[in-house]
CSV table of C-alpha atoms in Angstrom, one decimal:
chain,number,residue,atom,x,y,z
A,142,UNK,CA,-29.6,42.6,-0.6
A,143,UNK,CA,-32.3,42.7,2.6
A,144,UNK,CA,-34.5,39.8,2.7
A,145,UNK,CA,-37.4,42.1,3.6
A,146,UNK,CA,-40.4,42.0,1.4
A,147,UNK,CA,-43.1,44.5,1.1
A,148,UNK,CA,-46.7,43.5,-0.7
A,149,UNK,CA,-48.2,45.3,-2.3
A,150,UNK,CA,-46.4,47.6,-4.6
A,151,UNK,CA,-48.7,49.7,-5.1
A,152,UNK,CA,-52.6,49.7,-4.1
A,153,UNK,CA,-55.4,51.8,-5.4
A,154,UNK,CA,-58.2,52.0,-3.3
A,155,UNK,CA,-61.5,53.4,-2.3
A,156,UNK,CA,-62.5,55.3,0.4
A,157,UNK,CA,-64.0,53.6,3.8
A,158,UNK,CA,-62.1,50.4,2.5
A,159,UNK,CA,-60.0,48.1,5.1
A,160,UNK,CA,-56.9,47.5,3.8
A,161,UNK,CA,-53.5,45.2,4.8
A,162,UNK,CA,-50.3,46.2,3.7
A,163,UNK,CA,-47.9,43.0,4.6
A,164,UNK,CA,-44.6,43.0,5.4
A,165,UNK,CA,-42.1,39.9,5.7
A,166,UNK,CA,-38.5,39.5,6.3
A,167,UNK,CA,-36.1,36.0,6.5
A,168,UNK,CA,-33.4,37.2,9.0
A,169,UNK,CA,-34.9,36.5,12.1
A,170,UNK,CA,-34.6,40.5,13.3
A,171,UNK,CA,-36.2,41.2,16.7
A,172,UNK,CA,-37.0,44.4,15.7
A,173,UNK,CA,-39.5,46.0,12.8
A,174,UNK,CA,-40.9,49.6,11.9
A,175,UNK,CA,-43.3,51.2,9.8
A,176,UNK,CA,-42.3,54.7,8.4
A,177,UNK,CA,-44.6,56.8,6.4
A,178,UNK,CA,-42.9,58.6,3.9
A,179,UNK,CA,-44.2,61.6,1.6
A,180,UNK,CA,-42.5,63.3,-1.3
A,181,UNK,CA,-39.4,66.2,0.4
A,182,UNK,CA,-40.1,65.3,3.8
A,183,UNK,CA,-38.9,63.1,6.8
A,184,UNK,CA,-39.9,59.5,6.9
A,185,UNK,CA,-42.1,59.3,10.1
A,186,UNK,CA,-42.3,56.2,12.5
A,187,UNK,CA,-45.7,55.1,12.7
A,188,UNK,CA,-45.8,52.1,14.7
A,189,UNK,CA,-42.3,49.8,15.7
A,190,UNK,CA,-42.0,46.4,17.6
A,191,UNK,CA,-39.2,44.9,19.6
A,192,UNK,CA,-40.6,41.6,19.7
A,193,UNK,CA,-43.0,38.9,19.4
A,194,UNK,CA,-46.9,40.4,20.9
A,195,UNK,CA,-44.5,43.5,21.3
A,196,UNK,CA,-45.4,46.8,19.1
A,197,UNK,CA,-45.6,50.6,20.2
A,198,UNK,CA,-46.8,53.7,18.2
A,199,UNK,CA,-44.7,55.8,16.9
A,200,UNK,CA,-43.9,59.5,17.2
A,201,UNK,CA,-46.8,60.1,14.0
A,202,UNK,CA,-50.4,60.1,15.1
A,203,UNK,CA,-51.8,57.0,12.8
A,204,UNK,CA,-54.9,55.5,12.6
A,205,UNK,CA,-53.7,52.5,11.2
A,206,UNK,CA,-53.1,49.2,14.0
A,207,UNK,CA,-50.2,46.2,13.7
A,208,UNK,CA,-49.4,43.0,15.2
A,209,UNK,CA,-46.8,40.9,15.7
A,210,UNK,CA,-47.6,37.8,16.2
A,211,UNK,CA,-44.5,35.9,14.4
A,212,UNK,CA,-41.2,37.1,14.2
A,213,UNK,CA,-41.0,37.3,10.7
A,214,UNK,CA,-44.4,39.1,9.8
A,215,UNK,CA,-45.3,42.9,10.7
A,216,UNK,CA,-48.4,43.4,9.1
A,217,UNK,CA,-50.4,46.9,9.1
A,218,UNK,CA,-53.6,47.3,8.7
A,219,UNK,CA,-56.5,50.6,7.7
A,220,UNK,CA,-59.6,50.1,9.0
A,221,UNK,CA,-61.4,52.8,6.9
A,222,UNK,CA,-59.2,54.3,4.3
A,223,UNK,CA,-58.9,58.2,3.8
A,224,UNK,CA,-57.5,60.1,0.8
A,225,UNK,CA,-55.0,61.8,3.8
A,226,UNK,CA,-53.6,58.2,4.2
A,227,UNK,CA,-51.9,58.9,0.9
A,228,UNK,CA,-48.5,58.0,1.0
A,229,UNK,CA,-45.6,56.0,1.1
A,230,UNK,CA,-45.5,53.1,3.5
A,231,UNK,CA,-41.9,51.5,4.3
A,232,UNK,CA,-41.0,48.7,6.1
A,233,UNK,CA,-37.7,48.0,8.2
A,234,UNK,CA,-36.4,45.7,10.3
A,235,UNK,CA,-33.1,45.5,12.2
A,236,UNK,CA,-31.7,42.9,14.8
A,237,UNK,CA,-30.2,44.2,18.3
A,238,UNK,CA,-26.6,44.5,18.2
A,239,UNK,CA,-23.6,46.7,18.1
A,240,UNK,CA,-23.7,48.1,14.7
A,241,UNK,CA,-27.3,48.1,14.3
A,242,UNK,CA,-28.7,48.4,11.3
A,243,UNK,CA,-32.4,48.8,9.7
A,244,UNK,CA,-32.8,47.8,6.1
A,245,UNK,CA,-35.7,48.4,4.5
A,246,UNK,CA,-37.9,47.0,2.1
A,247,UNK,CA,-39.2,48.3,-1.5
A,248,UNK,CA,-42.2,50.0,0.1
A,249,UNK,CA,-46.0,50.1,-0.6
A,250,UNK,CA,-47.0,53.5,-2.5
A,251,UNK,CA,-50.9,53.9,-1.4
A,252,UNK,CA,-53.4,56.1,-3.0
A,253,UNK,CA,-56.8,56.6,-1.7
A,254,UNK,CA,-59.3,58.2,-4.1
B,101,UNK,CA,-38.0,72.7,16.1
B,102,UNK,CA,-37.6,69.5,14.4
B,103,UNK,CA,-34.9,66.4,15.9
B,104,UNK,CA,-33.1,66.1,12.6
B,105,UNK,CA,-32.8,69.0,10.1
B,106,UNK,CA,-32.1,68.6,6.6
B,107,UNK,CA,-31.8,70.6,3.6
B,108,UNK,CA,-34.0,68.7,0.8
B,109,UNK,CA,-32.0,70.4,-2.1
B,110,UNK,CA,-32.2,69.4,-5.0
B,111,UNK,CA,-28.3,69.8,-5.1
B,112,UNK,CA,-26.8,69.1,-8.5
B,113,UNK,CA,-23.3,68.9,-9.4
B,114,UNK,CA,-21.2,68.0,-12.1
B,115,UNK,CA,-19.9,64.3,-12.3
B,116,UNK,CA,-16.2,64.3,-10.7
B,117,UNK,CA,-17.5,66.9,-8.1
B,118,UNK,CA,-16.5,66.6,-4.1
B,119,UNK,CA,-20.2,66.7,-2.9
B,120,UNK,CA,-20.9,68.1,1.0
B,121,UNK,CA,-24.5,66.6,2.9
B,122,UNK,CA,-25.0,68.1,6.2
B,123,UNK,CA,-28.1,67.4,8.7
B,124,UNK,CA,-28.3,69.3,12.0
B,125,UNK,CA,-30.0,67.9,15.3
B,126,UNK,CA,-31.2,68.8,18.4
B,127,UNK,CA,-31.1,66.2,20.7
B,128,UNK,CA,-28.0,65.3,22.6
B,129,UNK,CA,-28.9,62.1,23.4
B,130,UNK,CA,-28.0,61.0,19.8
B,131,UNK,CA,-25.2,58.2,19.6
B,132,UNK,CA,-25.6,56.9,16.6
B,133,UNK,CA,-25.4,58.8,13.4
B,134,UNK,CA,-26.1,57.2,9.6
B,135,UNK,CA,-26.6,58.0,5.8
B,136,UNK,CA,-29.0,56.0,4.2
B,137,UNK,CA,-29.2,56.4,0.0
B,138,UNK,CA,-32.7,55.9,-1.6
B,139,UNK,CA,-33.3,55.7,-5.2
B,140,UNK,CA,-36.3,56.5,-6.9
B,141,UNK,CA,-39.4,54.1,-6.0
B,142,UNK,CA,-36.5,52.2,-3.5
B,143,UNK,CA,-36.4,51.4,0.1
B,144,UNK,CA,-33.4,53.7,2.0
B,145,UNK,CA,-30.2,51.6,2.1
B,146,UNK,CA,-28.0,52.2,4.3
B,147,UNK,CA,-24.5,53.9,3.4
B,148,UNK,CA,-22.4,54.6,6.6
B,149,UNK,CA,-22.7,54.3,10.0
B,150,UNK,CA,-20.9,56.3,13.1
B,151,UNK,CA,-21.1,56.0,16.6
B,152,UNK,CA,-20.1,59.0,18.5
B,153,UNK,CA,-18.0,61.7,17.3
B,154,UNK,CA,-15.3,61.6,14.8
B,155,UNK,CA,-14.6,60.7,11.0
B,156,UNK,CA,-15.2,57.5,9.1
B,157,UNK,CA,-14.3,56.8,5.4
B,158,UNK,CA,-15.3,54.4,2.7
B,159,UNK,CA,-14.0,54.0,-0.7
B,160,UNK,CA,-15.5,57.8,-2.0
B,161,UNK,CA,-17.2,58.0,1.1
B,162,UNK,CA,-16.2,59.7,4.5
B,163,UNK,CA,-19.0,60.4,7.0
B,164,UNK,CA,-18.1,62.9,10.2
B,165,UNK,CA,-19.5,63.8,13.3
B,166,UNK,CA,-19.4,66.8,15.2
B,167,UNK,CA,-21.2,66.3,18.7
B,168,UNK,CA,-20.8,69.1,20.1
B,169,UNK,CA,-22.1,71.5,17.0
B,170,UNK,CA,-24.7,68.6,16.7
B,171,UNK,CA,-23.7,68.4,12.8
B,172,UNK,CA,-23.0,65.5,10.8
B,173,UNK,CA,-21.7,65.4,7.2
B,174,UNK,CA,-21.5,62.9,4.2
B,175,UNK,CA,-19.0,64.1,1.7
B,176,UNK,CA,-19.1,61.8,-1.4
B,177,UNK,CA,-15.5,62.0,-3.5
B,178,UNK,CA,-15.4,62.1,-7.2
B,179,UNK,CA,-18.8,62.2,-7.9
B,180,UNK,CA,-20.4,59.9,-10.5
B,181,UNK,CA,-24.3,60.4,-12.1
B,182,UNK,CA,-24.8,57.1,-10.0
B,183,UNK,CA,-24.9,58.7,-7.4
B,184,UNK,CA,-28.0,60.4,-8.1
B,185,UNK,CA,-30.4,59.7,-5.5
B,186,UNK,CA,-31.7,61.2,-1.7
B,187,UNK,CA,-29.5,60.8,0.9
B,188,UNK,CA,-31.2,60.8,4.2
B,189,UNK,CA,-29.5,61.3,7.7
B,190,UNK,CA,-30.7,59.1,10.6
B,191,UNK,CA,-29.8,59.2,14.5
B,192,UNK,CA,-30.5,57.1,17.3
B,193,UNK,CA,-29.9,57.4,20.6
B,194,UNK,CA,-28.7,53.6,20.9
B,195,UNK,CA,-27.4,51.2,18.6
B,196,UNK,CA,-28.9,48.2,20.6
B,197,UNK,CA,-31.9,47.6,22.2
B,198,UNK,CA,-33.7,50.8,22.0
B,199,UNK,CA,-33.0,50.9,18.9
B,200,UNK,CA,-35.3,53.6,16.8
B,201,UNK,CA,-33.7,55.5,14.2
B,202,UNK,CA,-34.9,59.2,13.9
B,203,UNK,CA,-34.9,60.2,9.7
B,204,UNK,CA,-33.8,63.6,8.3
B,205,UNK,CA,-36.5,64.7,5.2
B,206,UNK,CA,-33.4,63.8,2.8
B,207,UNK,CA,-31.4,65.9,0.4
B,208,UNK,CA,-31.9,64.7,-3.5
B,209,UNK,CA,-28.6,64.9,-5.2
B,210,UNK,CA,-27.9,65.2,-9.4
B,211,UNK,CA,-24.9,64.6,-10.3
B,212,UNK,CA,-24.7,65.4,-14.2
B,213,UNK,CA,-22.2,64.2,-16.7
């Protein structure tokens, strides 16, 4: 099982709020993502980091920012919330190698209202 | 046109069945092909991986890639109801350091006793 660990669950919040959704993992991967993920469709990179004060935007126009400041925490963070950030937020990390592989964690299912 | 095409089903079969997943892609820069599996309210986990062309099998499991189509299949043998779940396609262009896997929109599977 991925030691990769998504808080929260699932969040409920109001519109114009700032909101952190955290994301932790224990095996030391270089590498971490944020995909967005709606019902029937692709999961969409958002942002993705390679490295410590490292992180790029993805291929999905987001208004959400990250940081990497440790190696083991990827957090992303809403300014102003929007109903049209409604979705699924997943976490993944993966550590440079042959056979690379991303696991992911449980994900954070966001609803704006 | 979209990188990664998928059909998003749902496909259901009965249990014992020889199940066939296919994505299609567009970019020949792809390397690395995978099948991640994602239950309900679950983080993708990943299946199979493949580098390059060619055919890999485990246990029920047998993943192929055709480069030159730009196809890749999953074929899952003697089906069982837990196997119910999305399976998503994934490519990369690298499995090392620019590492960024690309997601297919997932085909949801049933597999009924």
């Amino acid at each position: 099982e991925a030691d990769i660990y998504q808080t929260p669950r699932y969040l409920v919040i109001g519109t114009g709020k700032k909101i952190t959704l955290e994301c932790s993992q224990t095996m030391g991967h270089d590498k971490m993502y944020w995909y967005q993920q709606d019902p029937g469709m692709e999961l969409h990179l958002i942002h993705y980091s390679y490295g410590v004060n490292s992180t790029e935007k993805g291929d999905l126009s987001s208004e959400s920012t990250v940081s990497r400041i440790r190696t083991e925490h990827f957090p992303l963070t809403l300014e102003s919330a929007r109903p049209s950030h409604t979705s699924q937020y997943l976490c993944a990390s993966a550590v440079t190698g042959m056979n690379t592989e991303a696991f992911f964690g449980q994900g954070t299912r966001l609803t704006v209202v | 046109q979209k990188e990664v095409e998928q059909d998003p089903g749902p496909l259901s079969v009965p249990e014992g069945a020889i199940v066939s997943l296919n994505c299609t892609y567009s970019n020949s820069a792809f390397q690395y092909f995978m099948w991640y599996r994602q239950y309900s309210r679950k983080g993708p986990e990943l299946l199979m991986y493949t580098y390059s062309s060619g055919n890999k099998e485990d246990g029920r499991f047998t993943a192929q890639v055709d480069k030159s189509s730009k196809y890749i299949s999953l074929f899952i043998r003697d089906s069982q109801p837990s196997d119910s779940a999305t399976y998503l396609c994934a490519m990369s262009p690298s499995s090392g350091g620019s590492y960024i896997p690309t997601f297919g929109r997932g085909t949801s599977l049933i597999v009924h006793p």
